[in-house]
Short mmCIF file of C-alpha atoms in Angstrom, two decimals:
data_model
loop_
_atom_site.label_atom_id
_atom_site.label_comp_id
_atom_site.label_asym_id
_atom_site.label_seq_id
_atom_site.Cartn_x
_atom_site.Cartn_y
_atom_site.Cartn_z
CA MET A 1051 21.42 -6.86 6.91
CA PRO A 1052 20.42 -9.51 4.17
CA ARG A 1053 19.60 -8.02 0.85
CA LYS A 1054 16.00 -8.84 0.96
CA LEU A 1055 15.53 -7.02 4.22
CA SER A 1056 17.59 -4.07 3.05
CA LEU A 1057 15.42 -3.58 -0.05
CA THR A 1058 12.31 -3.79 2.02
CA ALA A 1059 13.69 -1.29 4.47
CA ALA A 1060 14.76 1.00 1.59
CA ALA A 1061 11.26 0.57 -0.13
CA PHE A 1062 9.46 1.45 3.31
CA GLY A 1063 11.90 4.34 3.60
CA ALA A 1064 11.15 5.76 0.26
CA ALA A 1065 7.38 5.42 0.95
CA CYS A 1066 7.78 7.13 4.37
CA VAL A 1067 9.77 10.08 2.56
CA ALA A 1068 7.29 10.47 -0.41
CA ALA A 1069 4.38 10.13 2.43
CA ILE A 1070 5.51 13.46 4.30
CA GLY A 1071 3.71 15.31 1.55
CA VAL A 1072 0.85 12.89 1.46
CA ALA A 1073 0.12 12.34 4.98
CA SER A 1074 2.10 14.98 7.11
CA ALA A 1075 -0.54 15.04 9.82
CA THR A 1076 0.06 11.52 10.83
CA GLU A 1077 3.09 10.23 12.88
CA VAL A 1078 4.66 7.24 11.07
CA GLU A 1079 6.63 5.15 13.53
CA PRO A 1080 6.93 1.61 12.21
CA LYS A 1081 8.81 -0.76 14.36
CA LEU A 1082 11.20 -2.31 11.55
CA ASP A 1083 11.49 -5.48 13.62
CA ASP A 1084 7.83 -6.09 13.98
CA LYS A 1085 6.16 -7.25 10.73
CA VAL A 1086 2.64 -6.59 11.71
CA SER A 1087 3.50 -3.04 12.67
CA LEU A 1088 5.16 -2.51 9.52
CA ARG A 1089 2.59 -3.79 7.28
CA LYS A 1090 0.05 -1.70 9.19
CA GLU A 1091 2.06 1.40 8.59
CA MET A 1092 2.42 0.38 4.88
CA MET A 1093 -1.28 -0.02 4.56
CA HIS A 1094 -1.90 3.36 6.51
CA LEU A 1095 0.35 5.19 3.87
CA THR A 1096 -1.50 3.55 0.96
CA GLY A 1097 -4.69 4.48 2.49
CA ALA A 1098 -3.34 8.03 3.08
CA SER A 1099 -2.38 8.11 -0.63
CA MET A 1100 -5.86 6.94 -1.77
CA GLY A 1101 -7.46 9.47 0.40
CA VAL A 1102 -5.58 12.37 -1.40
CA MET A 1103 -6.80 11.20 -4.66
CA ALA A 1104 -10.44 10.72 -3.36
CA ARG A 1105 -10.64 14.15 -1.98
CA ILE A 1106 -9.71 15.48 -5.54
CA ALA A 1107 -12.06 12.93 -7.15
CA LYS A 1108 -14.99 14.14 -4.91
CA GLY A 1109 -14.35 17.64 -5.67
CA GLU A 1110 -13.18 18.40 -2.14
CA ALA A 1111 -9.81 19.47 -3.27
CA GLU A 1112 -8.39 20.85 -6.54
CA PHE A 1113 -6.25 18.63 -8.75
CA ASP A 1114 -2.69 19.03 -7.95
CA ALA A 1115 -0.33 16.96 -10.24
CA GLY A 1116 2.42 16.91 -7.50
CA ALA A 1117 0.37 15.61 -4.96
CA VAL A 1118 -1.13 12.86 -7.02
CA GLN A 1119 2.22 11.61 -8.30
CA GLY A 1120 3.35 11.63 -4.85
CA ALA A 1121 0.44 9.68 -3.73
CA LEU A 1122 1.08 7.31 -6.70
CA ARG A 1123 4.67 6.95 -5.90
CA THR A 1124 4.04 6.25 -2.24
CA MET A 1125 1.84 3.39 -3.13
CA HIS A 1126 4.29 2.05 -5.64
CA ALA A 1127 7.27 2.22 -3.06
CA VAL A 1128 4.87 0.46 -0.65
CA SER A 1129 4.02 -2.27 -3.05
CA LEU A 1130 7.72 -3.23 -3.66
CA GLY A 1131 8.23 -4.56 -0.02
CA PHE A 1132 4.79 -5.47 0.91
CA ALA A 1133 4.87 -9.18 0.47
CA ASP A 1134 7.86 -9.38 2.83
CA GLN A 1135 5.84 -8.08 5.71
CA PHE A 1136 3.69 -11.44 5.94
CA PRO A 1137 6.21 -14.33 6.88
CA GLU A 1138 4.83 -17.54 8.43
CA GLY A 1139 3.87 -17.04 12.09
CA SER A 1140 3.08 -13.35 11.68
CA GLU A 1141 -0.80 -14.10 12.10
CA THR A 1142 -2.11 -12.12 15.10
CA ALA A 1143 -5.36 -11.03 16.32
CA GLU A 1144 -4.13 -7.35 16.00
CA SER A 1145 -3.79 -7.65 12.35
CA GLU A 1146 -6.53 -7.70 9.65
CA ALA A 1147 -4.34 -10.06 7.52
CA GLY A 1148 -6.54 -12.95 6.78
CA PRO A 1149 -5.39 -16.70 7.06
CA LYS A 1150 -5.64 -17.10 3.30
CA ILE A 1151 -2.53 -15.06 2.95
CA TRP A 1152 -0.55 -18.03 4.19
CA SER A 1153 -3.06 -20.98 3.08
CA ASP A 1154 -2.85 -19.47 -0.64
CA ALA A 1155 0.54 -18.06 -0.56
CA ALA A 1156 0.94 -18.29 -4.42
CA GLY A 1157 -2.43 -16.53 -4.87
CA PHE A 1158 -1.28 -13.72 -2.52
CA GLU A 1159 2.09 -13.41 -4.14
CA ALA A 1160 0.22 -13.12 -7.31
CA ALA A 1161 -1.98 -10.34 -5.95
CA VAL A 1162 1.11 -8.35 -4.70
CA ALA A 1163 2.70 -8.74 -8.00
CA LYS A 1164 -0.53 -7.33 -9.37
CA PHE A 1165 -0.41 -4.64 -6.97
CA ILE A 1166 3.29 -3.77 -7.91
CA ALA A 1167 2.45 -3.83 -11.62
CA ASP A 1168 -0.85 -1.51 -11.17
CA THR A 1169 0.92 1.07 -8.97
CA GLY A 1170 3.92 1.02 -11.41
CA ALA A 1171 1.53 1.60 -14.51
CA ALA A 1172 -0.25 4.37 -12.62
CA VAL A 1173 2.98 6.05 -11.84
CA LYS A 1174 3.96 6.01 -15.43
CA LEU A 1175 0.52 7.49 -16.43
CA ALA A 1176 1.67 10.61 -14.75
CA PRO A 1177 -2.10 12.27 -14.54
CA ALA A 1178 -2.09 15.56 -15.75
CA ASP A 1179 -5.78 16.17 -14.93
CA ALA A 1180 -8.44 14.79 -12.50
CA GLU A 1181 -9.77 12.47 -15.24
CA GLY A 1182 -6.24 10.86 -15.93
CA MET A 1183 -5.81 10.56 -11.80
CA LYS A 1184 -9.47 8.93 -11.91
CA GLN A 1185 -8.18 6.32 -14.34
CA ALA A 1186 -5.01 5.51 -12.24
CA MET A 1187 -6.88 5.47 -9.32
CA GLY A 1188 -9.33 3.16 -10.92
CA MET A 1189 -6.53 0.63 -11.78
CA VAL A 1190 -5.03 0.78 -8.19
CA GLY A 1191 -8.16 0.83 -6.36
CA ALA A 1192 -9.67 -2.23 -8.21
CA ASN A 1193 -6.38 -4.12 -7.16
CA CYS A 1194 -6.95 -3.00 -3.52
CA LYS A 1195 -10.42 -3.99 -3.50
CA ALA A 1196 -9.78 -7.47 -4.70
CA CYS A 1197 -7.02 -8.25 -2.32
CA HIS A 1198 -8.92 -6.98 0.57
CA THR A 1199 -11.92 -9.01 -0.37
CA ASP A 1200 -9.77 -12.25 -0.68
CA TYR A 1201 -7.05 -11.65 1.79
CA ARG A 1202 -8.18 -9.44 4.81
CA VAL A 1203 -10.18 -10.36 7.68
CA LYS A 1204 -13.68 -9.20 7.27
CA LYS A 1205 -14.81 -6.36 9.54
CA ASP A 1206 -18.26 -6.27 11.40
#
């Protein structure tokens, strides 16, 4: 296995392991040889992680530092291999990946680099309370929103 692919698989594997506590109710069965399937699962893990923090932020769940740190670590692990899941030719109708990912590859790479930096910084914050979590969530969430605005197919 080439080094780049093994690092991607390792990052995704770490995300899956970390997500057991975050999204244990969902079955994560990505097809490692299918980039669309893999990136959908990566986004699912990221969404589930944001969901953990959103429930705390809304007061629907008590703050749990371990759950928050697990959510942030999951998102960071996903970020490390995310860009590799969008090779030329992986544009399909079954994906919400927008064509700008490939037409503006440099911009997309910069957005993913920001995702890596934001999630890494959020992990280092190690929020000890709901207010700290909201700060970390804001950093990561702003990045997610910007990337979805520019690089995701708009839903009706």
